[in-house]
Short mmCIF file of C-alpha atoms in Angstrom, two decimals:
data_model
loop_
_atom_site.label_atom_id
_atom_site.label_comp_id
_atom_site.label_asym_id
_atom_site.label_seq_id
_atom_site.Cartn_x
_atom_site.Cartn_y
_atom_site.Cartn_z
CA UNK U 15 -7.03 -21.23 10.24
CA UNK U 16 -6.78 -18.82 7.82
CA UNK U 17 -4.64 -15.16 8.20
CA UNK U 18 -8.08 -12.82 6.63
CA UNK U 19 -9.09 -9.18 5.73
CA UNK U 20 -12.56 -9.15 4.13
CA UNK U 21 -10.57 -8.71 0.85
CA UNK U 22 -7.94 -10.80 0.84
CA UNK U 23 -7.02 -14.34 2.54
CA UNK U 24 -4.83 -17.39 2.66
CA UNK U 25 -5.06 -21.28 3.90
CA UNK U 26 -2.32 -23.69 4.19
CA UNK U 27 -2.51 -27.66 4.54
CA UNK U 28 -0.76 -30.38 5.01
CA UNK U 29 -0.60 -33.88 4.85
CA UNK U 30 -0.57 -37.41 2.20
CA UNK U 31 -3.92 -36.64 0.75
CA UNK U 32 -3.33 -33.97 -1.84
CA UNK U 33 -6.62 -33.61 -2.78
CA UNK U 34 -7.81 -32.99 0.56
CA UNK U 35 -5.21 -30.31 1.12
CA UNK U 36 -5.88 -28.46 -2.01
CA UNK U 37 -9.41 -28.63 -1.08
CA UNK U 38 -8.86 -27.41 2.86
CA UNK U 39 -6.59 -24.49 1.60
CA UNK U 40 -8.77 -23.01 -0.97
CA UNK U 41 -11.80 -23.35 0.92
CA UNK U 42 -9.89 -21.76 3.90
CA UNK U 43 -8.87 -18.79 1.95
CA UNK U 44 -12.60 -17.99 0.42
CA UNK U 45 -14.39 -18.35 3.42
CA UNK U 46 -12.10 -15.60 4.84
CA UNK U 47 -13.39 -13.42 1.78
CA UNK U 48 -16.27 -10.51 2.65
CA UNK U 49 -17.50 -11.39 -0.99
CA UNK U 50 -16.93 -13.87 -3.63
CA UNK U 51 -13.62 -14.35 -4.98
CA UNK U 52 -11.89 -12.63 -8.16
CA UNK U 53 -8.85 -14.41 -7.84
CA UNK U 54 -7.68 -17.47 -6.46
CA UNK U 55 -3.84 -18.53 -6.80
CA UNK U 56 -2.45 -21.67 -4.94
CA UNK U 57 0.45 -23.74 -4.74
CA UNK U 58 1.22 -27.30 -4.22
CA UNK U 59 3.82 -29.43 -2.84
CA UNK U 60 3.88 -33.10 -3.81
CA UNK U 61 5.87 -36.03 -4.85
CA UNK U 62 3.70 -37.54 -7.43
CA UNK U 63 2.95 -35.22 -10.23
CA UNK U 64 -0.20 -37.04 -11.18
CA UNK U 65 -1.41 -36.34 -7.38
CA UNK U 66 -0.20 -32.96 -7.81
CA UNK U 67 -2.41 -32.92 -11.33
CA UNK U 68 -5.26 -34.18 -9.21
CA UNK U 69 -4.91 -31.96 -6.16
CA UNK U 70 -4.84 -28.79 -8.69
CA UNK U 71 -8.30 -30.34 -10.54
CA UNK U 72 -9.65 -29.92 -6.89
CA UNK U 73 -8.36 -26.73 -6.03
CA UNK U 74 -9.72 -25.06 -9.08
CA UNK U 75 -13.24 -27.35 -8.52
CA UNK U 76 -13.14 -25.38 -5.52
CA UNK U 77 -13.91 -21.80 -6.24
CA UNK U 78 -16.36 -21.62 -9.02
CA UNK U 79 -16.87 -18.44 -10.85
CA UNK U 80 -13.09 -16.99 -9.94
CA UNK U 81 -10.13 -16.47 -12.43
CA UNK U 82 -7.82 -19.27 -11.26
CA UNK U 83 -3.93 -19.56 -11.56
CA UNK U 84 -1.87 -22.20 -9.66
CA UNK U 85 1.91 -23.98 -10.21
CA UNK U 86 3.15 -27.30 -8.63
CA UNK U 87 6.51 -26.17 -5.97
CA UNK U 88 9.27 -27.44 -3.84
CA UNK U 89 7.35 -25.71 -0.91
CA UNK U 90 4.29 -23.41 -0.18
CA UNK U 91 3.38 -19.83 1.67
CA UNK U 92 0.55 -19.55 3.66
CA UNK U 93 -0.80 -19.21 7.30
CA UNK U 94 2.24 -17.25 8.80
CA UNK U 95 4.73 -19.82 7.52
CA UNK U 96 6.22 -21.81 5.05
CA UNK U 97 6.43 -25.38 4.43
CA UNK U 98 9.22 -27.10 2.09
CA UNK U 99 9.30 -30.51 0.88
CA UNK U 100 6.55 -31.63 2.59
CA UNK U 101 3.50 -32.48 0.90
CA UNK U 102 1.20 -29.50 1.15
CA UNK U 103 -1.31 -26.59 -0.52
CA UNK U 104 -1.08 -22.95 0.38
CA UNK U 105 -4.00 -21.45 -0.94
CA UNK U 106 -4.64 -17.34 -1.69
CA UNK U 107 -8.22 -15.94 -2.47
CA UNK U 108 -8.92 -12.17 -3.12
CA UNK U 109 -12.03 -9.76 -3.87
CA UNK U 110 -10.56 -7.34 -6.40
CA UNK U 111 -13.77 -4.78 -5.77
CA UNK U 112 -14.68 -4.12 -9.67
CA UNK U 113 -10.55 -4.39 -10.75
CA UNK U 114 -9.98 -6.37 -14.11
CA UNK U 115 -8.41 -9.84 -14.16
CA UNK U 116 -7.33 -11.85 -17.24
CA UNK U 117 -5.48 -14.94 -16.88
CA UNK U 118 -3.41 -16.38 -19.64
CA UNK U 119 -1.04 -19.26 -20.49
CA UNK U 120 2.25 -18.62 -22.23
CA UNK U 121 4.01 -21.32 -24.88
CA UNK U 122 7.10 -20.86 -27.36
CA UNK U 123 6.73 -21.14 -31.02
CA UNK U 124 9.95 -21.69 -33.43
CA UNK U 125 9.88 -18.51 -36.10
CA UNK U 126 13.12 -18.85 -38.32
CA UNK U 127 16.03 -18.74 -36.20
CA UNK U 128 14.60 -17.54 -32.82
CA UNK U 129 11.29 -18.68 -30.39
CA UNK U 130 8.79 -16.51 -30.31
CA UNK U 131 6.18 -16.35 -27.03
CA UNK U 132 2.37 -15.83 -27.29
CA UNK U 133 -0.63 -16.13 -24.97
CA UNK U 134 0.28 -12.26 -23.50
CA UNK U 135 -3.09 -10.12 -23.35
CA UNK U 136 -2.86 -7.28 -25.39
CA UNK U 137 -1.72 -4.15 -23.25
CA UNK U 138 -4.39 -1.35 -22.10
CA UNK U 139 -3.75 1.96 -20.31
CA UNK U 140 -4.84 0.55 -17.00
CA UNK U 141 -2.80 -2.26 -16.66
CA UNK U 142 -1.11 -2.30 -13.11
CA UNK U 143 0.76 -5.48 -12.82
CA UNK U 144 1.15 -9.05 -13.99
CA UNK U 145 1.95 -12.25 -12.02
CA UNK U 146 3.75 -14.81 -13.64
CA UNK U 147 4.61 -18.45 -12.66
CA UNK U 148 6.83 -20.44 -15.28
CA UNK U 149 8.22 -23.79 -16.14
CA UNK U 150 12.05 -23.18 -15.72
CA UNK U 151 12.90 -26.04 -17.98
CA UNK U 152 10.58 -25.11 -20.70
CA UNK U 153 9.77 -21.41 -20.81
CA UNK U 154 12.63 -18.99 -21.73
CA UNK U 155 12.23 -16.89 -18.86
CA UNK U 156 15.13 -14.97 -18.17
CA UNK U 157 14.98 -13.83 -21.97
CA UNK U 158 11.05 -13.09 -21.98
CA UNK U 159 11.88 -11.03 -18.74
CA UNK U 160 14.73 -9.39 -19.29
CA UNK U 161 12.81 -8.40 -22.82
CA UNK U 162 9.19 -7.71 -21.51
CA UNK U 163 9.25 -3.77 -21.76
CA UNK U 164 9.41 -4.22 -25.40
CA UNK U 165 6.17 -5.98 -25.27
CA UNK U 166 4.51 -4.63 -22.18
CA UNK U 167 6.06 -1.04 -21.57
CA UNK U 168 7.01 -0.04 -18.06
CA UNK U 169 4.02 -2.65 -16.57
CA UNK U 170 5.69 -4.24 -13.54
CA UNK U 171 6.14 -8.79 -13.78
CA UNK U 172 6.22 -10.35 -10.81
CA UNK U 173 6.44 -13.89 -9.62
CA UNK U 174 8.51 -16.52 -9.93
CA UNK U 175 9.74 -19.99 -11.40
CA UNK U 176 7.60 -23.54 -10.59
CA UNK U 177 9.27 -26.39 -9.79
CA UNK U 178 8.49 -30.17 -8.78
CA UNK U 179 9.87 -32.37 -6.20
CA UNK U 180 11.20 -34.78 -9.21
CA UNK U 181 12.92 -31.75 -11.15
CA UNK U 182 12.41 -31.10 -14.81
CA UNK U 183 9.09 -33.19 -16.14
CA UNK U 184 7.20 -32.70 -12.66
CA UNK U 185 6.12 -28.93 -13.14
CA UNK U 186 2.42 -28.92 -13.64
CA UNK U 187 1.06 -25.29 -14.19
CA UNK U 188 -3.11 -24.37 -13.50
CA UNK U 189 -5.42 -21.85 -15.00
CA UNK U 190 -9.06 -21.53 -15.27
CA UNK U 191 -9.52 -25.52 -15.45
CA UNK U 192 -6.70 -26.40 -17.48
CA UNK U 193 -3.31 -28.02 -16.56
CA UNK U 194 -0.07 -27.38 -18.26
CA UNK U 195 2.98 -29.40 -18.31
CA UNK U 196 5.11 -26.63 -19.78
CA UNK U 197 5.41 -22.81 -20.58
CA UNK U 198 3.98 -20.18 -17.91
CA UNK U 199 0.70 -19.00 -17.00
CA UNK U 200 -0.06 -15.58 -15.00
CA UNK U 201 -2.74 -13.09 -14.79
CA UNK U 202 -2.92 -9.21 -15.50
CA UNK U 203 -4.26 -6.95 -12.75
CA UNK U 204 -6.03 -4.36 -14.02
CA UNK U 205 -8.11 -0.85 -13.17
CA UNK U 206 -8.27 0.98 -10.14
CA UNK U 207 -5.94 -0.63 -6.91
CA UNK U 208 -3.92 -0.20 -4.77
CA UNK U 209 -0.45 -2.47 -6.06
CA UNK U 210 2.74 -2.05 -5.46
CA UNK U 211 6.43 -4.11 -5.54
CA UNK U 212 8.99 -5.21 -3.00
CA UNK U 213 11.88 -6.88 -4.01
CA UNK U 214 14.05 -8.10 -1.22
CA UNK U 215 17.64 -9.40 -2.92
CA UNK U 216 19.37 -9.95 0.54
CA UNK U 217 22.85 -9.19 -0.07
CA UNK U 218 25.71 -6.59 1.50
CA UNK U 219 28.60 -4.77 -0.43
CA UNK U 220 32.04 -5.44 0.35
CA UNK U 221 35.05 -3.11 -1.11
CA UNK U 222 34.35 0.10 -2.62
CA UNK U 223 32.22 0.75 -6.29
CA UNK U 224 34.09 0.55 -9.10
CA UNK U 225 33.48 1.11 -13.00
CA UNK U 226 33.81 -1.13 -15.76
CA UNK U 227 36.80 -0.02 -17.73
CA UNK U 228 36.83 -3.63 -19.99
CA UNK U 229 34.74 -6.30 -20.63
CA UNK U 230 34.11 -8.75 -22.94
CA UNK U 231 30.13 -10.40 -22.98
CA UNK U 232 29.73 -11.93 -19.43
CA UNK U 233 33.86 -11.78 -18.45
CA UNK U 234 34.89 -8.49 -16.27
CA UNK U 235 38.63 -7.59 -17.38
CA UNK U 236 39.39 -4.20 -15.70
CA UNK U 237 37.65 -2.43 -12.75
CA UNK U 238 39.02 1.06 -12.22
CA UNK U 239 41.61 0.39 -14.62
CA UNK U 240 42.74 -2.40 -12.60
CA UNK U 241 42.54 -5.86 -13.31
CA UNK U 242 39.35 -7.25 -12.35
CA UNK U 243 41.12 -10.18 -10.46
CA UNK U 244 43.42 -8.20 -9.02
CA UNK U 245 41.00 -5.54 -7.31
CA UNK U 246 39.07 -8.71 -5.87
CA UNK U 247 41.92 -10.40 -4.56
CA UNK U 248 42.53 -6.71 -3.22
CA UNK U 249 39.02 -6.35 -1.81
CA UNK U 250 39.12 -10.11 -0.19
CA UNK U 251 42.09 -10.12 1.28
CA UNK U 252 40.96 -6.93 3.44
CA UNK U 253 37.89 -9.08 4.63
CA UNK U 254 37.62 -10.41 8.36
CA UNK U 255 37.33 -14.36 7.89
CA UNK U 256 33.75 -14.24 8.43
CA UNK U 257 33.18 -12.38 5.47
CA UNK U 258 35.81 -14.04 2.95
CA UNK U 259 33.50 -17.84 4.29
CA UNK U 260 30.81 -16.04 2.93
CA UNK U 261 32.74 -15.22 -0.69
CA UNK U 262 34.19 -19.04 -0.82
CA UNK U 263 30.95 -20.02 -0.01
CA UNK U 264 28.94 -17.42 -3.05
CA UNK U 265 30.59 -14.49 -3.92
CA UNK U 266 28.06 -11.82 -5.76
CA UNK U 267 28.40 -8.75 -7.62
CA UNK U 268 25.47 -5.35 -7.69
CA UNK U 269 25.26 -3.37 -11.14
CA UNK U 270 24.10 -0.23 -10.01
CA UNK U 271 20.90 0.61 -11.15
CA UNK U 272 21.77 4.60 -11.12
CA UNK U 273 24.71 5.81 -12.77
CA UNK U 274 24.03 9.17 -11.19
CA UNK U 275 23.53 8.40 -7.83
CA UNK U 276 26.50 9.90 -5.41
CA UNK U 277 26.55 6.77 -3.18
CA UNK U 278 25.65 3.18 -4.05
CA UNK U 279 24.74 1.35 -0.87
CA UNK U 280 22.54 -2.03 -0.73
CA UNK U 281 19.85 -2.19 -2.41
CA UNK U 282 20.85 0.05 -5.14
CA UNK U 283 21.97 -2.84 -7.07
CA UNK U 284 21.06 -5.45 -9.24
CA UNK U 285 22.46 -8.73 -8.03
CA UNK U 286 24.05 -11.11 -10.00
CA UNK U 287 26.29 -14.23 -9.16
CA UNK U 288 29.85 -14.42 -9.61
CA UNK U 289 30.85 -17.81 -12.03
CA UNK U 290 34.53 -17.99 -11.39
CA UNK U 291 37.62 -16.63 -12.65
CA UNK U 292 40.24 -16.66 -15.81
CA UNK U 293 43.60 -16.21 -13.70
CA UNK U 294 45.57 -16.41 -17.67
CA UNK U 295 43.19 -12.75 -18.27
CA UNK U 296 43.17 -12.29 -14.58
CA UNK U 297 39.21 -11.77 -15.38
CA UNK U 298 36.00 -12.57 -13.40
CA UNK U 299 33.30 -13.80 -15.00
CA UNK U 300 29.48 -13.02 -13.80
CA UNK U 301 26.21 -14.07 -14.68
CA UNK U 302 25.35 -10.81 -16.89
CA UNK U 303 26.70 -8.58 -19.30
CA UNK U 304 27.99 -5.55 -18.52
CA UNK U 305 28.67 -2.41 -20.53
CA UNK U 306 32.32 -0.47 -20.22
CA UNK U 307 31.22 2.18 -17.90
CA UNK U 308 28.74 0.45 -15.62
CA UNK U 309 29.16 0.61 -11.96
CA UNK U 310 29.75 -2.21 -9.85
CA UNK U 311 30.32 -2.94 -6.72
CA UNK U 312 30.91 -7.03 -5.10
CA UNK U 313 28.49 -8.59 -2.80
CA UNK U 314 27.98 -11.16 -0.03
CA UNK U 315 24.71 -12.66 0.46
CA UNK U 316 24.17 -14.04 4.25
CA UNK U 317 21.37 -14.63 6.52
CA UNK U 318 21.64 -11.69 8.17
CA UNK U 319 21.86 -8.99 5.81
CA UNK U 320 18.78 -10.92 4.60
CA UNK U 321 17.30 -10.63 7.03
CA UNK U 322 18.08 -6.50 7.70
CA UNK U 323 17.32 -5.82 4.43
CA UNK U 324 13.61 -7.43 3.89
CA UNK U 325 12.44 -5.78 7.30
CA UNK U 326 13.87 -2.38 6.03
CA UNK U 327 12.64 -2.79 2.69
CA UNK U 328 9.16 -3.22 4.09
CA UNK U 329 9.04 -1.11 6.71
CA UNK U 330 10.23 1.53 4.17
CA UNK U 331 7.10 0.38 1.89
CA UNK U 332 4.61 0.56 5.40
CA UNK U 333 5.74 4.65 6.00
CA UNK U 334 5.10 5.13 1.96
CA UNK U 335 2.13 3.38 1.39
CA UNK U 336 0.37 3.13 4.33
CA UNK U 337 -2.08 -0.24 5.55
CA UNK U 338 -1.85 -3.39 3.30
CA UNK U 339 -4.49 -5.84 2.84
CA UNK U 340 -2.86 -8.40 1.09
CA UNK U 341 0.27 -10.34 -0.19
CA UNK U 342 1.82 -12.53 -2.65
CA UNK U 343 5.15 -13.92 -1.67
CA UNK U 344 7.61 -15.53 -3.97
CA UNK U 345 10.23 -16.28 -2.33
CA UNK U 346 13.75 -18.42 -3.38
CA UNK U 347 14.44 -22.12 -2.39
CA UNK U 348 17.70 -20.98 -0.94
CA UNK U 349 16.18 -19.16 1.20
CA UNK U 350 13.78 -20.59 4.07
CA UNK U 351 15.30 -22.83 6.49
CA UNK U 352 18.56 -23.37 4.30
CA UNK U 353 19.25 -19.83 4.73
CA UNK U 354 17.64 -18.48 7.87
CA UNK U 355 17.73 -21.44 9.54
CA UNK U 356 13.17 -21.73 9.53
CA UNK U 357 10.91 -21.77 6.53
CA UNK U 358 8.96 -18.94 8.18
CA UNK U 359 11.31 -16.56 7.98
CA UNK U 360 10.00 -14.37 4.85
CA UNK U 361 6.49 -15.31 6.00
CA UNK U 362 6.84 -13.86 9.58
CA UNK U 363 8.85 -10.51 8.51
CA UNK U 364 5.47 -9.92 5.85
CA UNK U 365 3.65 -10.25 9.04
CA UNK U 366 5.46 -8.65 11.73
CA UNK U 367 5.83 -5.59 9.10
CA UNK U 368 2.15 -5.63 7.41
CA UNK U 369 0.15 -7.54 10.00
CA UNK U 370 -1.95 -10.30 10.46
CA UNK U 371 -3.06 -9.98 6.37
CA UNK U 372 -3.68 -12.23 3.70
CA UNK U 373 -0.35 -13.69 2.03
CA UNK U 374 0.82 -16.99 0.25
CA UNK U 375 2.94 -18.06 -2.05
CA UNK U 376 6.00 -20.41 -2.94
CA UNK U 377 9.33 -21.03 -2.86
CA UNK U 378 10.39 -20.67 -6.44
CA UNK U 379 13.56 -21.78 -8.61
CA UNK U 380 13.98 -18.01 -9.60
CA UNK U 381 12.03 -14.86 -8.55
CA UNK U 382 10.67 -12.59 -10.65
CA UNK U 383 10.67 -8.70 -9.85
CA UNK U 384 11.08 -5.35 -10.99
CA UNK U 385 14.61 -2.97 -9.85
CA UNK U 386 14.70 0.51 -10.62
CA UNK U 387 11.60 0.19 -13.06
CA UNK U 388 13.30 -2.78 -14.93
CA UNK U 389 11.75 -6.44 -14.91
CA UNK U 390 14.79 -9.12 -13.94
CA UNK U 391 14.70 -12.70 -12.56
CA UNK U 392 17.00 -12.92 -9.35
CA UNK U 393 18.41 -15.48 -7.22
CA UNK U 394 17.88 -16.21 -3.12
CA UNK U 395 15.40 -12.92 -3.32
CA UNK U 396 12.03 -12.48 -1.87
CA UNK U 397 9.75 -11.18 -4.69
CA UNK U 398 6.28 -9.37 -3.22
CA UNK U 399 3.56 -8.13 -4.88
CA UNK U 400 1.33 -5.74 -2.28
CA UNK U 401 -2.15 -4.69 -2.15
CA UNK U 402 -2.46 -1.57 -0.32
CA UNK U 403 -5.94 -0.10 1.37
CA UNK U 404 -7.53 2.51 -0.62
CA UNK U 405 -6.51 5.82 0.58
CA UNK U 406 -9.17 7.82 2.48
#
C-alpha cells in the first residue's frame, strides 16, 4: 500500500509481469492523491528492455492528463524501501496545487569541434528546480552539469543517472508518451512551492586540511608545500587499521566548498574519488581539477558515517524547514544493501526523519545535486529533492 499525503504519494511492485507492476505502482501512487495528478515520475527494474519499453507504455497509459517522466534502473524507491535487481516499478504521483511543470527531453548535436545540448526550456524568473534523469552512456552529463549555471543561472538540478540491468544499450528513458533510448529527459518545477535540496555524500575526513600548493589538471603534486604522496602516506600511516581498510578499499578526497570558512568538517566538501598515485612525481591523482590554492582535505566513505551524516543532514533540513509532504530520492547503486548492508536504508532514514510521506525514486549510476549553490554529479551519495508544507 501506498506511503500518502493528499499531495504527494508513492507505490512500489514487484514481480515477472512488468506491465502489471508499472500499472499497480502508478495506480497506487494516484489513488493516494487528494486531486488529480500534475506529475507522475516512476522507475523500473527489468531484465528485458523491450518489457521494460512495455511496462513504461503502461505506466504512462496510466495517469492521463499528468506531465509524465520515467527512466529504466538497476533498482527502485518506493513504499518505505528499496528493491535492487529484482524486477520491479516504484511509482511517485504529486498535486503541484497551480505550480508550473514542463517536461523536456535532452539530445547532443555535433557543432564544429564540440556537442552542443538542446531540449532545455527557456529559463523564467520563477523557476525553482529541475529533475533530471540521463543516459550515462549517451548524454554528457558530468559536462552539462558541471556547466549548467551558464545556461540556467543559480536554478538547482537534481536527479540522477539511468541505468539497465544489461548495461549500456538497455537504458530506456519516458516522457509524456514517448520512449527514449538515449540522452536525458527531466522536468522544470516552477511558481510558488515549497522545494528544497539535500545532498547526503556519506563520507568522513581523515588528517588535517591542507592547500593546494601544485597541481597539474587532475594530478595533486604538493599539499602544504609537501609532496602530495608524502603527506598521505603521512596521514595513513597515523590511521587505526580500521580506517586505512577503508582507504585500500576507496580512498576519497573533499574540495572545500568555502575558502573562508575557519573549520572544514564533513559536509563542507565536495567529494571526489582518489585514482591512484605517480610514486616517480610522488603525486596523487583525483577525479577533478583543482586550482593552486584550493583546500582539501582526504576522505573515507563507510557505512557508518553514511549513515550519521544522512540522518543529520535531514534532521538539520526538518528544524529549518519545518513538515515535508513529499520526496524524491536518488540514491547511488553503491549504496543500498552493498553498503549498509539493506536496500532500505536511505528509504527508512527519509522516513524516520520526514515521516510516513510520499517518496520514490532509484538507485542511479551517478547522483545529481547541488553543494554550496553549485550543480555536481557525485558518487555513493543520496540526492533528495523535498517538498515542504506551505508555511502558515
Amino acid at each position: 500500500m501506498a506511503l500518502m499525503t493528499s499531495r504527494f504519494a508513492d507505490g512500489l511492485a514487484t514481480g515477472p509481469d512488468l506491465e502489471a507492476a508499472a500499472e499497480s505502482a502508478v495506480r497506487q501512487a494516484v489513488s493516494g492523491l487528494s486531486g488529480p495528478p500534475d506529475l507522475v515520475c516512476f522507475f523500473i527494474c527489468g531484465d528485458d528492455p523491450d518489457e521494460v519499453v512495455r511496462a513504461g507504455v503502461r505506466a504512462m497509459r496510466c495517469a492521463p492528463g499528468a506531465n509524465i517522466i520515467g527512466c529504466s534502473a538497476t533498482g527502485v524507491i518506493g513504499d518505505g524501501q528499496g528493491v535492487e535487481l529484482t524486477p520491479s516499478v516504484s511509482a511517485w504521483a504529486a498535486t503541484l496545487d497551480g505550480a508550473r511543470v514542463t517536461t523536456f527531453a535532452l539530445d547532443t548535436l555535433r557543432a564544429d569541434d564540440r556537442y552542443v545540448v538542446i531540449g532545455l526550456p527557456d529559463r523564467e524568473p520563477d523557476d525553482r528546480v529541475a529533475v533530471l534523469l540521463a543516459d550515462p552512456y549517451s548524454f554528457p552529463t558530468d559536462a552539462f552539469v558541471e556547466r549548467s549555471s551558464e545556461v540556467l543561472g543559480d536554478l538547482p538540478l537534481i536527479g540522477g543517472m539511468a541505468n539497465g540491468l544489461q548495461g549500456r544499450g538497455s537504458v530506456r528513458l519516458f516522457r509524456d508518451g514517448e520512449v527514449h533510448q538515449q540522452g536525458a529527459v527531466g522536468v522544470m518545477l516552477s511558481g510558488a512551492m515549497n522545494v528544497s535540496t539535500v545532498v547526503s555524500q556519506g563520507c568522513r575526513p581523515i588528517g588535517p586540511t591542507m592547500v593546494v600548493t601544485r597541481a597539474e589538471e587532475n594530478l595533486l603534486l604538493e599539499l602544504a608545500g609537501q609532496p602530495a604522496l608524502a603527506r598521505l602516506e603521512e596521514i595513513v600511516s597515523a590511521l587505526d587499521e580500521d580506517d586505512r581498510e577503508l582507504v585500500a578499499s576507496g580512498l576519497q578526497i573533499g574540495l572545500a566548498m568555502d575558502e573562508y570558512a575557519e573549520r572544514h568538517e564533513r559536509g563542507d566538501f565536495l567529494i571526489r574519488g582518489v585514482l591512484g598515485i605517480d610514486p616517480e612525481r610522488e603525486a596523487v591523482a583525483i577525479g577533478d581539477v583543482v586550482d593552486v590554492g584550493r583546500t582539501v582535505r582526504f576522505q573515507v566513505r563507510d557505512a557508518a558515517a553514511a549513515d550519521e551524516d544522512i540522518y543529520e543532514l535531514l534532521e538539520a533540513h526538518q528544524e529549518e524547514f519545518g513538515g515535508v509532504d513529499g520526496a524524491l530520492l536518488f540514491s547511488c547503486n553503491g549504496r543500498g544493501s552493498s553498503m549498509f548492508g539493506s536496500s532500505d536504508h536511505d528509504a527508512m532514514a527519509l522516513r524516520d526523519t520526514l515521516g510516513p510521506v510520499g517518496v520514490a525514486g532509484f538507485f542511479a549510476a551517478g547522483e545529481v545535486g547541488p553543494v554550496a549553490g553549485h550543480n555536481h554529479v557525485h558518487a555513493f551519495t543520496a540526492s533528495i529533492l523535498v517538498f515542504s508544507s506551505p508555511r502558515v
